[in-house]
mmCIF file of C-alpha atoms and ligand atoms in Angstrom:
data_model
loop_
_atom_site.group_PDB
_atom_site.id
_atom_site.type_symbol
_atom_site.label_atom_id
_atom_site.label_comp_id
_atom_site.label_asym_id
_atom_site.label_seq_id
_atom_site.Cartn_x
_atom_site.Cartn_y
_atom_site.Cartn_z
ATOM 1 C CA MET A 1 10.710 -23.787 -18.533
ATOM 2 C CA THR A 2 9.819 -23.750 -22.313
ATOM 3 C CA ALA A 3 11.702 -21.386 -24.702
ATOM 4 C CA TYR A 4 10.094 -18.268 -25.343
ATOM 5 C CA THR A 5 10.645 -15.271 -27.806
ATOM 6 C CA LEU A 6 10.864 -11.706 -26.582
ATOM 7 C CA GLY A 7 7.939 -9.396 -27.526
ATOM 8 C CA SER A 8 7.353 -5.755 -27.204
ATOM 9 C CA LEU A 9 8.313 -3.315 -24.333
ATOM 10 C CA LEU A 10 5.093 -3.169 -22.127
ATOM 11 C CA TYR A 11 6.332 -0.686 -19.444
ATOM 12 C CA GLU A 12 9.505 1.144 -18.372
ATOM 13 C CA GLY A 13 9.886 2.163 -14.829
ATOM 14 C CA LYS A 14 12.644 3.817 -12.879
ATOM 15 C CA ALA A 15 14.619 0.620 -12.303
ATOM 16 C CA LYS A 16 13.084 -2.046 -14.524
ATOM 17 C CA ARG A 17 11.790 -2.672 -18.103
ATOM 18 C CA VAL A 18 8.900 -5.222 -18.632
ATOM 19 C CA TYR A 19 8.644 -7.026 -22.036
ATOM 20 C CA ALA A 20 5.840 -9.281 -23.430
ATOM 21 C CA THR A 21 6.915 -12.746 -24.670
ATOM 22 C CA ASP A 22 5.172 -15.020 -27.210
ATOM 23 C CA GLN A 23 3.694 -16.818 -24.129
ATOM 24 C CA ASN A 24 0.564 -15.498 -22.344
ATOM 25 C CA ASP A 25 1.682 -16.409 -18.938
ATOM 26 C CA LEU A 26 5.122 -15.077 -19.069
ATOM 27 C CA VAL A 27 6.708 -11.661 -19.188
ATOM 28 C CA ALA A 28 10.378 -10.810 -18.976
ATOM 29 C CA VAL A 29 11.794 -8.252 -16.685
ATOM 30 C CA GLU A 30 15.096 -6.477 -17.288
ATOM 31 C CA TYR A 31 16.722 -4.942 -14.197
ATOM 32 C CA LYS A 32 18.555 -1.660 -15.117
ATOM 33 C CA ASP A 33 21.543 0.069 -13.598
ATOM 34 C CA ASP A 34 19.775 3.311 -13.089
ATOM 35 C CA ALA A 35 19.564 4.628 -9.577
ATOM 36 C CA THR A 36 16.855 7.072 -8.465
ATOM 37 C CA ALA A 37 15.910 8.632 -5.178
ATOM 38 C CA PHE A 38 13.556 11.408 -3.860
ATOM 39 C CA ASN A 39 10.816 10.816 -6.521
ATOM 40 C CA ALA A 40 13.657 10.742 -9.217
ATOM 41 C CA LEU A 41 14.989 14.083 -8.290
ATOM 42 C CA LYS A 42 18.339 12.416 -7.723
ATOM 43 C CA LYS A 43 19.612 10.146 -10.538
ATOM 44 C CA ALA A 44 22.666 8.147 -11.249
ATOM 45 C CA GLN A 45 23.916 5.137 -13.234
ATOM 46 C CA LEU A 46 25.543 2.468 -11.159
ATOM 47 C CA ALA A 47 27.216 -0.195 -13.237
ATOM 48 C CA GLY A 48 26.249 -3.667 -12.064
ATOM 49 C CA LYS A 49 23.264 -2.558 -9.928
ATOM 50 C CA GLY A 50 20.749 -4.167 -12.151
ATOM 51 C CA GLU A 51 22.390 -7.574 -12.121
ATOM 52 C CA LEU A 52 22.822 -7.336 -8.267
ATOM 53 C CA ASN A 53 19.242 -6.584 -7.652
ATOM 54 C CA CYS A 54 18.005 -9.206 -10.093
ATOM 55 C CA GLN A 55 20.124 -11.970 -8.472
ATOM 56 C CA ILE A 56 19.070 -10.859 -4.956
ATOM 57 C CA SER A 57 15.492 -10.618 -5.911
ATOM 58 C CA ALA A 58 15.267 -14.098 -7.579
ATOM 59 C CA ARG A 59 16.706 -15.704 -4.476
ATOM 60 C CA LEU A 60 14.356 -13.804 -2.169
ATOM 61 C CA PHE A 61 11.209 -14.600 -4.272
ATOM 62 C CA GLU A 62 12.326 -18.309 -4.149
ATOM 63 C CA LEU A 63 12.624 -18.031 -0.395
ATOM 64 C CA LEU A 64 9.199 -16.446 -0.099
ATOM 65 C CA GLU A 65 7.723 -19.268 -2.257
ATOM 66 C CA ARG A 66 9.328 -21.857 0.062
ATOM 67 C CA ASP A 67 7.597 -20.247 2.850
ATOM 68 C CA GLY A 68 4.293 -20.535 0.987
ATOM 69 C CA ILE A 69 3.930 -16.907 -0.100
ATOM 70 C CA PRO A 70 2.737 -16.659 -3.704
ATOM 71 C CA THR A 71 4.878 -14.361 -5.893
ATOM 72 C CA HIS A 72 5.023 -13.452 -9.470
ATOM 73 C CA TYR A 73 8.452 -14.913 -9.979
ATOM 74 C CA ARG A 74 9.124 -17.855 -12.354
ATOM 75 C CA ALA A 75 12.825 -18.114 -13.029
ATOM 76 C CA LEU A 76 16.155 -16.303 -13.493
ATOM 77 C CA GLN A 77 16.849 -15.926 -17.193
ATOM 78 C CA GLU A 78 19.960 -13.750 -17.761
ATOM 79 C CA PRO A 79 22.210 -12.148 -15.068
ATOM 80 C CA ASN A 80 19.908 -9.119 -15.013
ATOM 81 C CA TRP A 81 16.624 -10.573 -16.489
ATOM 82 C CA MET A 82 13.883 -12.710 -14.889
ATOM 83 C CA LEU A 83 10.834 -14.249 -16.049
ATOM 84 C CA VAL A 84 7.726 -13.550 -14.193
ATOM 85 C CA ARG A 85 3.820 -14.158 -14.392
ATOM 86 C CA PRO A 86 2.026 -11.090 -15.824
ATOM 87 C CA ILE A 87 -0.113 -9.557 -13.108
ATOM 88 C CA ARG A 88 -2.254 -6.359 -12.555
ATOM 89 C CA ILE A 89 -0.281 -4.258 -10.016
ATOM 90 C CA VAL A 90 -2.288 -2.857 -7.324
ATOM 91 C CA PRO A 91 -1.094 0.815 -7.047
ATOM 92 C CA VAL A 92 -0.341 0.670 -3.449
ATOM 93 C CA GLU A 93 3.045 0.398 -1.943
ATOM 94 C CA VAL A 94 3.164 -1.559 1.333
ATOM 95 C CA VAL A 95 5.742 -0.633 3.711
ATOM 96 C CA ILE A 96 6.615 -2.660 6.923
ATOM 97 C CA ARG A 97 8.970 -1.195 9.464
ATOM 98 C CA ASN A 98 10.744 -3.108 12.114
ATOM 99 C CA ILE A 99 13.107 -0.240 13.229
ATOM 100 C CA ALA A 100 12.071 3.366 12.855
ATOM 101 C CA PHE A 101 14.048 5.129 10.325
ATOM 102 C CA GLY A 102 13.727 7.339 7.106
ATOM 103 C CA SER A 103 10.682 9.151 6.433
ATOM 104 C CA LEU A 104 8.746 7.863 9.461
ATOM 105 C CA CYS A 105 11.224 9.891 11.735
ATOM 106 C CA LYS A 106 10.710 12.989 9.666
ATOM 107 C CA GLN A 107 6.917 12.789 10.024
ATOM 108 C CA MET A 108 6.611 11.684 13.628
ATOM 109 C CA PRO A 109 8.358 12.236 16.887
ATOM 110 C CA ILE A 110 10.127 9.009 16.914
ATOM 111 C CA GLU A 111 13.973 8.595 17.327
ATOM 112 C CA PRO A 112 15.599 6.816 14.397
ATOM 113 C CA GLY A 113 16.682 3.255 15.395
ATOM 114 C CA THR A 114 13.754 2.749 17.805
ATOM 115 C CA PRO A 115 12.545 -0.884 17.648
ATOM 116 C CA LEU A 116 8.857 -1.310 16.381
ATOM 117 C CA ASP A 117 7.182 -4.243 17.911
ATOM 118 C CA PRO A 118 4.663 -5.052 16.530
ATOM 119 C CA PRO A 119 6.084 -3.844 13.289
ATOM 120 C CA LEU A 120 4.364 -0.853 11.703
ATOM 121 C CA LEU A 121 2.653 -1.260 8.431
ATOM 122 C CA ASP A 122 2.018 1.898 6.166
ATOM 123 C CA LEU A 123 0.189 1.977 2.797
ATOM 124 C CA TYR A 124 1.062 4.675 0.230
ATOM 125 C CA TYR A 125 -0.590 5.383 -2.969
ATOM 126 C CA LYS A 126 1.807 4.471 -5.768
ATOM 127 C CA ASP A 127 1.630 7.451 -8.027
ATOM 128 C CA ASP A 128 4.783 9.594 -8.739
ATOM 129 C CA ALA A 129 2.730 12.552 -9.885
ATOM 130 C CA TYR A 130 1.233 12.767 -6.411
ATOM 131 C CA GLY A 131 4.482 11.910 -4.631
ATOM 132 C CA ASP A 132 3.367 8.461 -3.441
ATOM 133 C CA PRO A 133 1.218 9.901 -0.479
ATOM 134 C CA LEU A 134 0.573 8.002 2.775
ATOM 135 C CA LEU A 135 -2.934 6.571 2.499
ATOM 136 C CA THR A 136 -5.539 6.859 5.324
ATOM 137 C CA ASP A 137 -8.252 3.995 5.436
ATOM 138 C CA ALA A 138 -10.744 6.509 4.119
ATOM 139 C CA ARG A 139 -8.701 7.421 1.145
ATOM 140 C CA LEU A 140 -7.977 3.898 0.377
ATOM 141 C CA GLU A 141 -11.763 3.191 0.466
ATOM 142 C CA ARG A 142 -12.485 6.248 -1.629
ATOM 143 C CA LEU A 143 -9.963 5.216 -4.373
ATOM 144 C CA GLY A 144 -11.824 1.854 -4.506
ATOM 145 C CA LEU A 145 -8.495 -0.244 -5.275
ATOM 146 C CA LEU A 146 -9.251 -3.101 -2.990
ATOM 147 C CA THR A 147 -12.278 -4.756 -1.353
ATOM 148 C CA PRO A 148 -11.962 -4.978 2.518
ATOM 149 C CA GLU A 149 -11.270 -8.841 1.898
ATOM 150 C CA GLN A 150 -8.438 -7.982 -0.523
ATOM 151 C CA ARG A 151 -6.982 -5.383 1.772
ATOM 152 C CA GLN A 152 -6.889 -8.012 4.550
ATOM 153 C CA GLU A 153 -5.215 -10.410 2.347
ATOM 154 C CA LEU A 154 -2.691 -7.842 1.195
ATOM 155 C CA GLU A 155 -1.732 -7.084 4.889
ATOM 156 C CA ARG A 156 -1.681 -10.743 5.826
ATOM 157 C CA LEU A 157 0.745 -11.338 2.812
ATOM 158 C CA ALA A 158 2.968 -8.492 3.800
ATOM 159 C CA GLY A 159 3.186 -9.620 7.409
ATOM 160 C CA ALA A 160 4.153 -13.086 6.133
ATOM 161 C CA VAL A 161 6.905 -11.500 3.885
ATOM 162 C CA ASN A 162 8.145 -9.661 6.949
ATOM 163 C CA THR A 163 8.304 -12.771 9.094
ATOM 164 C CA SER A 164 10.170 -14.676 6.350
ATOM 165 C CA LEU A 165 12.658 -12.022 5.314
ATOM 166 C CA LEU A 166 13.302 -10.899 8.916
ATOM 167 C CA ARG A 167 14.310 -14.455 9.892
ATOM 168 C CA PHE A 168 16.536 -15.136 6.675
ATOM 169 C CA PHE A 169 18.353 -11.908 6.887
ATOM 170 C CA ALA A 170 19.148 -12.265 10.542
ATOM 171 C CA GLY A 171 20.623 -15.826 9.588
ATOM 172 C CA ILE A 172 22.945 -13.989 7.365
ATOM 173 C CA GLY A 173 23.924 -11.279 9.634
ATOM 174 C CA LEU A 174 21.547 -8.481 8.504
ATOM 175 C CA GLN A 175 18.990 -6.589 10.195
ATOM 176 C CA LEU A 176 15.913 -5.882 8.150
ATOM 177 C CA VAL A 177 14.989 -2.355 9.119
ATOM 178 C CA ASP A 178 12.090 -1.793 6.732
ATOM 179 C CA PHE A 179 11.022 -2.682 3.301
ATOM 180 C CA LYS A 180 8.517 -1.823 0.663
ATOM 181 C CA ILE A 181 6.584 -4.444 -1.478
ATOM 182 C CA GLU A 182 4.161 -4.230 -4.274
ATOM 183 C CA LEU A 183 1.456 -6.807 -4.990
ATOM 184 C CA GLY A 184 -0.693 -7.655 -7.724
ATOM 185 C CA PHE A 185 -3.559 -9.843 -9.150
ATOM 186 C CA SER A 186 -2.580 -12.806 -11.132
ATOM 187 C CA SER A 187 -4.865 -14.065 -13.899
ATOM 188 C CA ASP A 188 -6.673 -16.316 -11.502
ATOM 189 C CA GLY A 189 -7.500 -13.384 -9.295
ATOM 190 C CA ALA A 190 -5.076 -14.248 -6.356
ATOM 191 C CA LEU A 191 -2.772 -11.618 -4.739
ATOM 192 C CA VAL A 192 0.801 -12.201 -5.205
ATOM 193 C CA VAL A 193 3.998 -10.437 -4.301
ATOM 194 C CA ALA A 194 5.375 -8.633 -7.303
ATOM 195 C CA ASP A 195 7.979 -6.037 -8.259
ATOM 196 C CA GLU A 196 11.393 -6.726 -6.592
ATOM 197 C CA ILE A 197 12.953 -7.241 -3.209
ATOM 198 C CA SER A 198 16.411 -5.962 -2.948
ATOM 199 C CA PRO A 199 18.544 -3.312 -1.301
ATOM 200 C CA ASP A 200 16.791 -0.725 -3.504
ATOM 201 C CA THR A 201 13.554 -1.577 -1.649
ATOM 202 C CA CYS A 202 14.697 -2.959 1.791
ATOM 203 C CA ARG A 203 16.830 -1.206 4.524
ATOM 204 C CA LEU A 204 19.512 -3.620 5.622
ATOM 205 C CA TRP A 205 22.009 -2.972 8.311
ATOM 206 C CA ASP A 206 25.206 -5.291 8.910
ATOM 207 C CA LEU A 207 24.621 -6.680 12.304
ATOM 208 C CA GLN A 208 28.467 -7.049 12.738
ATOM 209 C CA VAL A 209 29.112 -3.309 12.207
ATOM 210 C CA SER A 210 28.128 -0.683 14.952
ATOM 211 C CA ASP A 211 29.020 2.530 12.944
ATOM 212 C CA ALA A 212 25.771 4.119 12.077
ATOM 213 C CA SER A 213 26.870 4.799 8.434
ATOM 214 C CA ASP A 214 29.289 1.862 7.828
ATOM 215 C CA ARG A 215 26.567 -0.673 8.615
ATOM 216 C CA ILE A 216 24.178 0.655 5.903
ATOM 217 C CA LEU A 217 24.099 -1.915 2.894
ATOM 218 C CA ASP A 218 21.135 -0.500 0.915
ATOM 219 C CA LYS A 219 19.998 2.488 -1.159
ATOM 220 C CA ASP A 220 20.502 4.918 1.784
ATOM 221 C CA ARG A 221 24.220 4.783 0.745
ATOM 222 C CA PHE A 222 22.971 6.466 -2.575
ATOM 223 C CA ARG A 223 20.331 8.758 -0.844
ATOM 224 C CA GLN A 224 22.858 9.942 1.669
ATOM 225 C CA ASP A 225 25.974 10.121 -0.669
ATOM 226 C CA LEU A 226 27.813 7.577 1.377
ATOM 227 C CA GLY A 227 29.595 5.920 -1.561
ATOM 228 C CA GLY A 228 30.207 2.247 -1.988
ATOM 229 C CA VAL A 229 26.663 1.606 -3.182
ATOM 230 C CA VAL A 230 27.466 -1.318 -5.589
ATOM 231 C CA GLU A 231 29.941 -2.755 -3.097
ATOM 232 C CA ALA A 232 27.197 -2.846 -0.430
ATOM 233 C CA TYR A 233 24.770 -4.514 -2.688
ATOM 234 C CA GLY A 234 27.507 -6.985 -3.674
ATOM 235 C CA GLU A 235 28.068 -7.783 -0.005
ATOM 236 C CA VAL A 236 24.187 -8.457 0.385
ATOM 237 C CA LEU A 237 24.272 -10.806 -2.723
ATOM 238 C CA LYS A 238 27.374 -12.523 -1.291
ATOM 239 C CA ARG A 239 25.552 -13.487 1.820
ATOM 240 C CA VAL A 240 22.058 -14.126 0.099
ATOM 241 C CA GLN A 241 24.054 -16.549 -2.336
ATOM 242 C CA GLY A 242 25.615 -18.245 0.756
ATOM 243 C CA ALA A 243 22.266 -19.261 1.922
ATOM 244 C CA CYS A 244 20.588 -19.705 -1.554
ATOM 245 C CA PRO A 245 23.264 -20.661 -3.961
ATOM 246 C CA GLN A 246 21.448 -21.469 -7.294
ATOM 247 C CA PRO A 247 18.059 -19.840 -8.247
ATOM 248 C CA ARG A 248 15.922 -21.691 -10.855
ATOM 249 C CA SER A 249 16.972 -21.002 -14.341
ATOM 250 C CA GLY A 250 14.551 -20.365 -17.244
ATOM 251 C CA ARG A 251 17.137 -21.331 -19.749
HETATM 252 N N1 UDP B 301 10.797 2.470 -0.482
HETATM 253 C C1 UDP B 301 10.880 2.062 -1.666
HETATM 254 N N2 UDP B 301 10.317 2.801 -2.670
HETATM 255 C C2 UDP B 301 9.652 3.901 -2.366
HETATM 256 C C3 UDP B 301 9.513 4.400 -1.012
HETATM 257 C C4 UDP B 301 10.204 3.541 -0.138
HETATM 258 O O1 UDP B 301 11.315 1.033 -2.025
HETATM 259 O O2 UDP B 301 9.117 4.720 -3.261
HETATM 260 C C5 UDP B 301 11.450 1.576 0.685
HETATM 261 C C6 UDP B 301 12.651 2.265 1.210
HETATM 262 O O3 UDP B 301 13.907 1.801 0.648
HETATM 263 C C7 UDP B 301 12.687 1.730 2.585
HETATM 264 C C8 UDP B 301 11.177 1.624 2.926
HETATM 265 O O4 UDP B 301 10.529 1.405 1.627
HETATM 266 O O5 UDP B 301 13.220 0.570 2.799
HETATM 267 C C9 UDP B 301 10.680 2.762 3.730
HETATM 268 O O6 UDP B 301 10.843 3.933 3.291
HETATM 269 P P1 UDP B 301 10.503 5.260 3.921
HETATM 270 O O7 UDP B 301 8.894 5.496 3.982
HETATM 271 O O8 UDP B 301 11.274 5.553 5.110
HETATM 272 O O9 UDP B 301 10.966 6.417 2.797
HETATM 273 P P2 UDP B 301 12.418 7.053 2.561
HETATM 274 O O10 UDP B 301 12.963 7.477 3.877
HETATM 275 O O11 UDP B 301 13.183 6.028 1.784
HETATM 276 O O12 UDP B 301 11.955 8.271 1.748
#
């Protein structure tokens, strides 16, 4: 990868900052140590979280790429920085659930832990001001964010991500319970997987542990005040690293 110079801050989100570079086809993403939950009502600083999520995400994006799924990822830069392609984010959060947990069980009469086969796909409108509401087909159409073909492609890609991640995590002793991804359009108009894929955005349970709290290795440790958040993310990275030792470097 050619050298680049960091430009201005383009966007600051809850967990990341995005910077322009002097190259049109490259932006730099800094992963922060900030942790938020419940639409940022709960906040904390967790030293090392940004680096762990960046390291995990880089390797998972490369895994998806190997499985033929396009992503915005270009290369790991610093421990908590990655280079990505600039994309136009679709303000739709795509959630796939393999096991019922979290909000689903608060909104429907379904026992936490129930396997979902086929997996359940939910779309949410990504806007904190509205509390990221669940979308209906009619509301999605009304918002005019995607053509029917683009929506079909978005759902196809999300399904492919689930197949890839489910298999990968099972191989390192982790159950992928559910996850959220965001997608966007690259400059050539193609839909690609963007944002991050980490224990902040995936529910991951240790398959070797039966205790319902101890097995949690994701952001639910923060949401539920279980403690050991950074340690749990570290355990996820250790296993991901075992399978994907060295991500591409942009240096
Ligand atoms: N998720 C996320 N960002 C959000 C909402 C959900 O990354 O703004 C992830 C969450 O970590 C989980 C999955 O999406 O892996 C499903 O979350 P759910 O709808 O159950 O909401 P929650 O119970 O986390 O409020």
